[in-house]
Amino acid sequence: MPENLAVPLDVLPQAIITTSILPFTSSDDWLTFRAASSGCYEIVHGTKDVFHSFCPLCQSTSRSAGAYSSASSSFPRCSSKQPNEDGESLWKLALVRDYRFQIGFDEDNYIKQSIHSPITCSQSFLSTRSVFMAATPFVSWKHWRKLESRREHGQSSGTYSSSLKINRCTNPCRQVVGPYYLRAASLWKKIEQWCEDESLSSALGREIKASLLPGIDLLRGDKFPNDALVTALIAVYSFYSGQEHGSGPSLGGFFGGYSAYNFGCMMEWYHWRRDISVAREVGDYFLVAFDSLINLQNSIYMDTKSGQMFAVNESTKETMPATPITNIACIRSPNVGGNAALERDLDPEDSILRWFEEHARRLSTGYYCVGQLISSSRSLAILQYPSVNEVAICSRAVTRGVEVVASSIFHPYSNLSDNGGMFVYSIRMRILTPQDGDEYASAERRGFRTCQLLSRHWIVTKQNSSSQAAVTRVEEVRGEGVVGEYPLLREGGYQSYYSSTGADPHALTLIGQGIGDFRYQSCTDKWSRIFEGFLQFVPGSLLNPEGEPFSVRVAPFHFRSNPGFYY
């Protein structure tokens, strides 16, 4: 907007200017127009108070590192008078156009959320503590403009200035998408709270929090081409940027893992600056997570051309989407030396945000629990098997005070399987305690203080394909113990015994003990659909039985080969 037009426009009715003229010009034009006169300023902002958008926090951090006191008189105070409706509507439009906010449900609270971006706030590029509710849409817009200025002009440009122009057309990957940053801040806040809540994360939470590296500006150094769809990736990595490898005594892979027999998986968050020999460049593919147990056998990549997340088998180069599919797009397979095309129904742009959000949900809701990944090791890990809190994909049954919880995950790439994947399932068993409420039964009511596993009886429903002509069959498996172990359960914990010659009580060897539930993992082929059965226990112990054996039900649980999210 030419400056010489500002004063003539000033004489027009405000409603005409704010509804029929300014909406068809850019927000930079509005800033030029408002500088022409106090009348123009009032038209743009709906108030004559030049301090209506003053932010004490940003002012204090830009002047010095000292803390700002709300009682201090050294800074002007925000006006208590709110801008008029025309001014509010104008800057709501600016938030929609410039930072991709949407007008709709709970509009005022949603569109006024913003984030402080002072350059001295912390070592991290952004902090979850910097999210705030702005007093007006313009205050919200101004703070997004500050963040955009840091992206466009560098770390030192953390202050707001109407003279700093933003060129959104030449490099769309530098665009600040406000809702993406708010979603990223929300998911990281959940993860921070999980790390601090020992009832959910045990001692592992502190280790994982200490292993997370500060947020960074991924755009520094022009790592991505101008047409890359990385706006969501940049938002996620602004708060934390990866994981320090092997920083604690536990198996602290940020995305957790699972194990069965002689294979396992522990997914660690890759820090892109770390120079490790097993990491490789894959063109337009950004490495997000890798399996730290078996040297990058399984990895998670983001296609920077589409935004879609992929799970990749590093030895076979097989791929599968790591997030649910919702739209149609053409996605190239990250197959080194090949140009295979995969056409999928996806919504790819915010794929990495949805992937991290789902991980945060699983941690904060108890979908994942913390325990021993390998029974012979005391190291703690995030266990990817769904817990009892996710009843839709986790079965639970209680018999004579003994609880059995069962669930499974799909492992698409395994050296143990040559038919396109397998299921790894987890069986957890324990005697309920008084903390379990009405379901608890005392030793007198149960008829025993301890009980020891004797045998198992599995009933597995299988289907040889997913077509309508599929043949369904039922297989039954009977055997002693589970994977050679015969756990002795007591209230609050267990002792695990091993035998290579069956359930001979004189041949059992104590191999470990623990608190909580006894867990074991096993696997089955990809044709399995429903799993159920019984575990037979002896009251007392196998060496000193105190009654007749009794059966504990394992309620049916389903195997799902399409998990939606893959980690």
XYZ file of C-alpha atoms in Angstrom:
567
model
C 0.000 0.000 0.000
C 1.574 3.360 -1.039
C 2.146 5.662 1.930
C 0.547 8.634 0.173
C -2.785 6.784 0.150
C -2.873 6.396 3.908
C -4.143 9.879 4.790
C -6.928 9.937 2.128
C -8.109 6.559 3.368
C -8.153 7.989 6.874
C -11.215 10.092 6.034
C -13.318 7.091 4.986
C -15.674 5.381 7.451
C -13.766 2.866 9.576
C -16.111 -0.010 8.714
C -15.419 0.417 4.987
C -11.654 0.455 5.511
C -11.603 -2.605 7.792
C -14.034 -4.704 5.757
C -13.571 -3.647 2.122
C -10.025 -2.309 1.752
C -7.523 -3.588 4.310
C -8.536 -7.269 4.021
C -7.354 -7.151 0.395
C -3.887 -5.905 1.343
C -1.131 -7.585 3.339
C -0.462 -7.265 7.048
C 2.773 -5.427 6.166
C 0.587 -2.854 4.362
C -1.477 -2.482 7.540
C 1.656 -1.661 9.511
C 2.572 0.991 6.936
C -0.944 2.414 7.015
C -1.109 2.621 10.816
C 2.081 4.724 10.940
C 0.505 7.533 8.916
C -1.527 9.052 11.746
C -3.148 8.335 15.088
C -6.438 7.908 13.236
C -4.923 5.258 10.993
C -3.481 3.537 14.059
C -6.924 3.435 15.643
C -8.450 1.991 12.481
C -5.907 -0.831 12.310
C -5.896 -1.687 16.011
C -9.322 -0.560 17.228
C -7.687 1.627 19.906
C -5.469 4.708 20.159
C -3.441 3.235 23.029
C 0.036 2.533 21.607
C 0.817 0.332 24.621
C -2.135 -1.998 24.136
C 0.147 -4.753 22.805
C 3.035 -4.279 25.225
C 4.554 -7.568 26.498
C 6.507 -7.271 29.784
C 8.164 -10.684 29.369
C 9.558 -9.957 25.915
C 10.625 -6.465 26.999
C 12.451 -7.723 30.064
C 14.327 -10.485 28.231
C 15.343 -8.153 25.423
C 16.721 -5.505 27.807
C 18.502 -7.760 30.276
C 18.676 -11.269 31.632
C 17.170 -10.145 34.916
C 13.707 -11.248 35.954
C 10.825 -8.881 35.337
C 8.673 -7.918 38.293
C 5.032 -7.210 37.615
C 5.183 -4.592 40.356
C 7.964 -2.691 38.585
C 7.146 0.738 37.201
C 10.075 0.767 34.761
C 7.915 -0.537 31.908
C 4.598 0.821 30.612
C 1.544 -1.217 31.462
C -0.903 -2.787 29.025
C -4.118 -0.881 28.544
C -7.174 -2.347 30.218
C -9.335 -1.087 27.350
C -9.895 -3.744 24.713
C -9.781 -2.937 20.971
C -13.110 -2.637 19.190
C -14.635 -5.461 17.173
C -13.357 -4.192 13.799
C -9.755 -4.165 15.033
C -10.082 -7.652 16.517
C -11.586 -9.047 13.301
C -8.797 -7.564 11.196
C -6.034 -9.293 13.153
C -7.950 -12.548 13.309
C -7.855 -12.414 9.530
C -4.094 -11.802 9.674
C -3.622 -14.892 11.877
C -5.617 -16.966 9.405
C -3.750 -15.697 6.349
C -0.220 -15.428 7.722
C -0.040 -18.303 10.226
C -2.750 -20.694 9.040
C -5.086 -20.463 11.996
C -8.700 -21.490 11.411
C -11.867 -19.789 12.506
C -14.331 -22.048 14.265
C -15.086 -23.665 17.610
C -13.782 -21.799 20.693
C -12.393 -19.225 18.314
C -11.257 -16.557 20.782
C -9.290 -18.920 23.022
C -7.819 -20.790 20.066
C -6.716 -17.863 17.940
C -5.278 -15.897 20.858
C -2.869 -18.658 21.848
C 0.677 -17.697 21.027
C 4.261 -18.273 22.090
C 6.972 -16.014 23.438
C 10.130 -16.129 21.399
C 12.769 -14.234 23.407
C 16.270 -15.180 22.271
C 17.569 -15.459 25.853
C 14.794 -17.654 27.288
C 16.809 -20.887 27.464
C 19.284 -23.076 25.597
C 16.376 -24.469 23.605
C 15.063 -22.601 20.574
C 11.576 -22.685 22.133
C 10.206 -23.795 25.502
C 6.842 -25.247 26.490
C 6.779 -22.645 29.272
C 6.629 -19.865 26.680
C 3.108 -20.634 25.457
C 0.597 -18.042 26.637
C -2.880 -16.647 26.012
C -2.625 -13.257 24.307
C -4.923 -10.422 25.315
C -5.874 -9.630 21.712
C -5.475 -11.190 18.258
C -2.868 -8.542 17.380
C -0.723 -9.480 20.395
C -0.916 -13.088 19.251
C -0.028 -12.113 15.671
C 2.892 -9.957 16.844
C 4.478 -12.874 18.707
C 4.112 -15.190 15.726
C 5.742 -12.435 13.663
C 8.684 -12.405 16.098
C 9.119 -16.141 15.685
C 8.885 -15.821 11.921
C 11.488 -13.071 12.031
C 13.875 -15.400 13.854
C 13.336 -17.986 11.130
C 13.793 -15.498 8.318
C 16.570 -13.280 9.635
C 18.385 -15.485 12.121
C 18.624 -16.126 15.846
C 19.563 -12.520 16.663
C 16.332 -11.104 15.238
C 14.160 -12.100 18.168
C 12.498 -8.716 18.570
C 9.447 -7.493 16.734
C 9.908 -4.780 14.139
C 7.489 -3.651 11.472
C 10.491 -2.798 9.260
C 11.578 -6.450 8.985
C 9.830 -7.786 5.903
C 8.925 -11.461 5.607
C 9.160 -13.086 2.183
C 6.813 -16.071 2.433
C 6.727 -16.823 -1.274
C 10.400 -17.644 -1.931
C 10.743 -20.313 0.765
C 7.449 -21.798 1.944
C 9.227 -24.282 4.221
C 10.182 -21.307 6.410
C 6.540 -20.373 6.970
C 5.496 -20.379 10.586
C 2.300 -22.422 10.991
C 1.002 -21.287 14.376
C -1.212 -24.308 15.121
C 1.731 -26.651 14.460
C 3.812 -24.939 17.140
C 0.945 -25.002 19.624
C 0.396 -28.706 18.970
C 4.115 -29.345 19.353
C 4.208 -27.426 22.643
C 1.202 -29.395 23.910
C 2.701 -32.802 23.112
C 6.040 -31.878 24.660
C 4.285 -30.632 27.788
C 2.631 -34.049 28.143
C 5.984 -35.780 27.732
C 7.637 -33.487 30.296
C 4.861 -34.247 32.782
C 5.231 -37.987 32.124
C 8.972 -37.752 32.796
C 8.280 -36.047 36.122
C 5.508 -38.443 37.217
C 7.235 -41.458 38.761
C 3.909 -43.303 39.042
C 3.970 -43.522 35.233
C 7.649 -43.344 34.280
C 9.420 -44.693 37.382
C 13.115 -43.711 37.474
C 13.277 -43.993 33.694
C 11.463 -40.685 33.208
C 14.304 -38.661 34.687
C 16.835 -40.493 32.518
C 14.863 -39.876 29.348
C 14.342 -36.198 30.206
C 18.090 -35.803 30.788
C 18.826 -37.475 27.442
C 16.678 -35.064 25.395
C 18.672 -32.401 23.561
C 17.593 -28.734 23.388
C 15.376 -27.547 20.566
C 17.070 -26.113 17.487
C 16.277 -24.205 14.330
C 16.437 -26.963 11.722
C 16.358 -24.394 8.925
C 19.730 -22.958 9.884
C 22.237 -23.912 7.224
C 19.590 -24.442 4.514
C 19.395 -28.182 5.111
C 16.144 -28.450 3.141
C 15.221 -27.301 -0.377
C 12.645 -24.540 -0.767
C 9.872 -26.929 -1.770
C 10.297 -29.245 1.249
C 7.180 -29.891 3.367
C 8.925 -29.589 6.718
C 6.863 -26.991 8.593
C 5.564 -29.600 11.060
C 9.024 -31.161 11.476
C 10.524 -27.754 12.275
C 7.835 -27.078 14.899
C 8.470 -30.405 16.670
C 12.273 -29.953 16.714
C 12.056 -26.373 18.029
C 11.405 -27.674 21.570
C 13.643 -30.766 21.627
C 15.857 -32.032 18.832
C 16.883 -35.613 19.563
C 18.277 -37.954 22.160
C 21.794 -38.351 23.547
C 22.814 -41.926 22.817
C 23.441 -44.212 25.802
C 23.164 -41.462 28.407
C 21.832 -43.625 31.270
C 21.978 -47.125 32.779
C 18.532 -48.078 31.474
C 17.403 -48.945 27.957
C 16.150 -45.403 27.537
C 15.047 -45.446 23.918
C 12.622 -42.531 23.659
C 10.092 -44.498 21.608
C 10.401 -47.751 23.583
C 10.737 -51.310 22.404
C 9.876 -54.981 22.785
C 11.605 -58.346 22.831
C 10.860 -62.036 22.367
C 13.264 -64.965 22.427
C 16.545 -63.821 20.849
C 15.398 -60.707 19.040
C 14.270 -57.316 20.168
C 13.842 -53.694 19.238
C 14.593 -50.437 21.060
C 13.709 -47.286 19.140
C 15.856 -44.286 19.925
C 15.269 -40.721 18.754
C 18.038 -39.863 16.320
C 19.816 -36.544 16.731
C 20.610 -35.462 13.200
C 23.873 -33.741 14.179
C 25.356 -36.890 15.658
C 27.966 -38.475 13.402
C 27.479 -42.229 13.679
C 28.771 -44.583 11.023
C 25.505 -46.480 10.673
C 23.505 -43.375 9.763
C 23.194 -42.694 6.066
C 21.848 -40.002 3.800
C 18.793 -41.054 1.822
C 18.222 -38.107 -0.448
C 15.050 -36.341 0.630
C 14.498 -38.572 3.667
C 15.067 -37.320 7.198
C 16.020 -39.964 9.781
C 13.822 -39.631 12.898
C 14.275 -42.855 14.900
C 16.418 -45.989 14.728
C 16.698 -49.343 16.442
C 19.634 -49.054 18.832
C 19.602 -52.767 19.735
C 20.318 -54.195 16.300
C 22.244 -51.474 14.488
C 19.560 -49.641 12.523
C 17.719 -52.779 11.381
C 14.477 -50.810 11.686
C 14.268 -47.055 11.185
C 11.666 -44.309 10.902
C 12.115 -41.698 8.184
C 10.191 -38.627 7.077
C 9.905 -37.928 3.359
C 10.625 -34.188 3.180
C 8.935 -33.943 -0.219
C 5.559 -35.084 1.135
C 5.856 -34.995 4.940
C 4.860 -38.665 5.250
C 6.475 -40.892 7.883
C 7.814 -44.318 6.893
C 9.024 -47.373 8.770
C 11.955 -48.879 6.873
C 13.734 -52.204 7.142
C 17.378 -51.325 6.563
C 18.393 -54.737 5.240
C 15.494 -55.492 2.876
C 14.489 -51.870 2.141
C 10.824 -52.755 2.761
C 8.673 -49.806 3.779
C 5.313 -49.148 5.398
C 3.583 -45.894 6.428
C 4.240 -45.085 10.088
C 1.104 -42.948 10.454
C -2.536 -43.555 9.494
C -3.561 -42.946 5.911
C -6.260 -40.384 5.138
C -5.694 -38.738 1.747
C -4.328 -39.660 -1.676
C -0.740 -38.788 -2.509
C 2.182 -40.311 -4.356
C 4.990 -41.250 -2.016
C 8.414 -42.400 -3.134
C 9.899 -45.334 -1.278
C 13.177 -44.528 0.529
C 14.918 -47.352 -1.324
C 18.534 -46.481 -1.942
C 19.355 -46.911 -5.606
C 15.725 -47.363 -6.595
C 12.824 -45.171 -7.688
C 9.852 -47.270 -6.628
C 6.611 -45.367 -6.209
C 4.069 -46.066 -3.503
C 0.629 -44.619 -3.885
C -1.189 -44.337 -0.587
C -4.190 -42.586 0.883
C -2.432 -40.098 3.145
C -2.618 -36.752 4.823
C 1.130 -36.245 4.837
C 1.973 -32.658 5.746
C 1.536 -32.940 9.531
C 2.388 -36.642 9.641
C 5.331 -36.179 12.006
C 3.209 -34.078 14.372
C 0.533 -36.753 14.536
C 3.247 -39.369 15.085
C 4.754 -37.494 18.039
C 1.302 -36.588 19.406
C 0.293 -40.242 19.463
C 3.511 -41.139 21.294
C 2.818 -38.422 23.882
C -0.743 -39.725 24.300
C 0.462 -43.274 24.833
C 2.900 -42.153 27.516
C 0.540 -39.802 29.354
C -2.458 -42.169 29.390
C -0.535 -45.247 30.513
C -0.919 -47.010 27.151
C 2.788 -47.711 27.517
C 4.229 -48.803 30.827
C 7.796 -48.984 32.114
C 9.401 -52.307 32.928
C 12.134 -54.778 32.093
C 12.475 -55.285 28.354
C 14.639 -58.369 28.925
C 13.810 -60.553 31.947
C 17.483 -61.254 32.664
C 18.294 -57.539 32.822
C 17.304 -55.009 35.459
C 17.440 -52.162 32.943
C 14.167 -50.266 32.600
C 12.569 -49.441 29.260
C 9.345 -48.118 27.748
C 7.410 -51.243 26.754
C 5.465 -50.821 23.533
C 2.899 -53.497 24.383
C -0.481 -51.858 25.074
C -1.318 -51.807 28.770
C -4.636 -52.561 30.457
C -5.547 -48.864 30.157
C -6.181 -49.421 26.437
C -9.065 -51.864 26.719
C -9.872 -51.886 22.997
C -6.648 -53.742 22.161
C -5.744 -55.278 25.511
C -7.510 -58.166 27.291
C -7.797 -58.665 31.047
C -9.252 -61.386 33.240
C -9.121 -62.141 36.979
C -9.480 -65.679 38.384
C -9.184 -66.381 42.136
C -7.362 -63.097 42.624
C -4.850 -63.747 39.816
C -4.921 -61.136 37.050
C -3.744 -61.843 33.498
C -3.341 -59.011 30.978
C -2.492 -59.746 27.339
C -1.803 -57.637 24.241
C 0.263 -57.701 21.070
C 2.064 -55.534 18.543
C 2.822 -56.169 14.897
C 6.475 -56.532 13.884
C 6.567 -56.115 10.080
C 10.256 -56.888 9.647
C 11.900 -59.812 11.393
C 14.689 -62.226 10.592
C 12.536 -64.929 12.201
C 9.814 -64.503 9.604
C 9.930 -64.681 5.803
C 6.213 -64.254 5.194
C 5.721 -60.529 5.700
C 5.858 -59.945 9.435
C 4.809 -61.471 12.714
C 3.058 -60.622 15.965
C 4.873 -60.255 19.271
C 2.562 -60.704 22.232
C 2.979 -60.044 25.930
C 1.352 -61.914 28.831
C 1.438 -60.214 32.257
C 0.338 -62.008 35.437
C 0.136 -61.029 39.090
C -1.831 -61.488 42.315
C -4.013 -58.480 43.011
C -3.182 -56.315 46.052
C -5.370 -54.253 48.405
C -4.653 -51.209 46.213
C -6.798 -52.814 43.492
C -9.995 -52.122 45.432
C -13.084 -54.323 45.247
C -11.445 -56.926 43.000
C -8.862 -57.755 45.647
C -9.279 -61.068 47.452
C -7.341 -61.832 50.623
C -5.189 -64.951 50.961
C -8.015 -66.561 52.936
C -10.533 -65.908 50.171
C -8.126 -66.972 47.409
C -7.106 -70.086 49.280
C -3.363 -69.443 48.952
C -0.672 -66.858 49.705
C 1.463 -67.785 46.694
C 0.872 -69.760 43.518
C 3.230 -71.058 40.841
C 2.684 -71.529 37.123
C 2.520 -75.163 36.011
C 1.355 -75.176 32.381
C -0.349 -73.260 29.570
C -3.151 -73.978 27.106
C -3.471 -71.599 24.134
C -6.337 -71.421 21.636
C -5.320 -69.460 18.523
C -7.693 -68.598 15.690
C -5.870 -68.150 12.376
C -6.848 -67.016 8.890
C -4.710 -67.743 5.852
C -5.502 -64.416 4.108
C -7.514 -61.224 4.443
C -9.803 -62.001 1.478
C -13.417 -63.106 1.700
C -12.344 -66.612 0.635
C -9.988 -66.899 3.611
C -9.946 -70.202 5.473
C -10.229 -69.976 9.260
C -8.776 -72.620 11.510
C -8.246 -73.037 15.243
C -4.979 -74.298 16.693
C -4.457 -75.426 20.287
C -1.080 -75.404 21.986
C -0.320 -77.052 25.336
C 2.925 -77.024 27.244
C 4.605 -76.674 30.597
C 5.517 -73.230 31.910
C 6.115 -70.314 29.557
C 9.381 -69.999 27.571
C 10.993 -72.377 30.081
C 10.009 -70.280 33.098
C 7.759 -71.104 36.063
C 6.987 -67.851 37.922
C 5.960 -67.979 41.595
C 3.487 -65.163 42.254
C 2.949 -63.340 45.544
C 1.178 -60.097 46.408
C 3.304 -57.254 45.083
C 5.844 -59.312 43.159
C 7.192 -62.613 41.890
C 10.136 -65.003 41.713
C 11.045 -66.560 38.383
C 12.336 -70.126 38.098
C 13.787 -71.809 35.029
C 13.980 -75.449 33.996
C 15.199 -77.043 30.800
C 13.687 -80.418 31.717
C 10.047 -79.521 32.402
C 8.100 -78.860 35.578
C 10.172 -81.087 37.849
C 10.149 -79.040 41.087
C 13.597 -80.346 42.017
C 15.073 -79.137 38.725
C 13.932 -75.522 39.022
C 16.558 -72.791 39.291
C 15.794 -69.319 40.643
C 16.824 -66.849 37.917
C 15.278 -63.605 39.116
C 12.660 -61.763 41.106
C 10.844 -58.478 40.863
C 8.020 -56.266 41.972
C 4.729 -55.852 40.136
C 3.693 -58.323 37.474
C 5.628 -61.144 35.825
C 5.823 -60.606 32.072
C 6.881 -62.771 29.237
C 6.900 -62.237 25.499
C 6.538 -64.643 22.623
C 5.622 -64.454 18.954
C 3.299 -65.967 16.382
C 2.902 -65.699 12.618
C 1.014 -62.964 10.801
C -1.996 -65.225 10.114
C -3.039 -65.234 13.787
C -6.245 -63.325 14.495
C -7.512 -64.140 18.023
C -5.594 -65.483 20.999
C -7.039 -66.853 24.268
C -6.554 -69.714 26.697
C -5.719 -70.732 30.254
C -2.744 -70.766 32.590
C -2.686 -73.555 35.177
C -1.320 -72.665 38.609
C -0.545 -74.686 41.738
C -1.437 -73.101 45.115
C 1.709 -72.635 47.197
C 4.553 -73.807 44.957
C 5.479 -76.701 42.704
C 7.845 -77.975 45.385
C 5.307 -77.543 48.214
C 1.756 -77.590 46.748
C -1.061 -76.500 49.044
C -4.012 -77.659 46.967
C -5.203 -78.834 43.574
C -4.091 -77.011 40.399
C -6.524 -74.369 39.110
C -6.949 -72.639 35.758
C -6.647 -68.868 35.267
C -8.366 -67.463 32.193
C -6.541 -65.512 29.497
C -9.302 -63.454 27.887
C -9.377 -63.218 24.062
C -7.301 -60.481 22.454
C -6.984 -59.617 18.785
C -3.953 -59.378 16.531
C -3.987 -56.285 14.303
C -1.623 -56.188 11.330
C -2.432 -52.546 10.572
C -1.548 -50.679 13.764
C -2.118 -47.190 12.332
C 0.985 -45.807 14.020
C 4.263 -47.667 13.903
C 7.242 -46.936 16.184
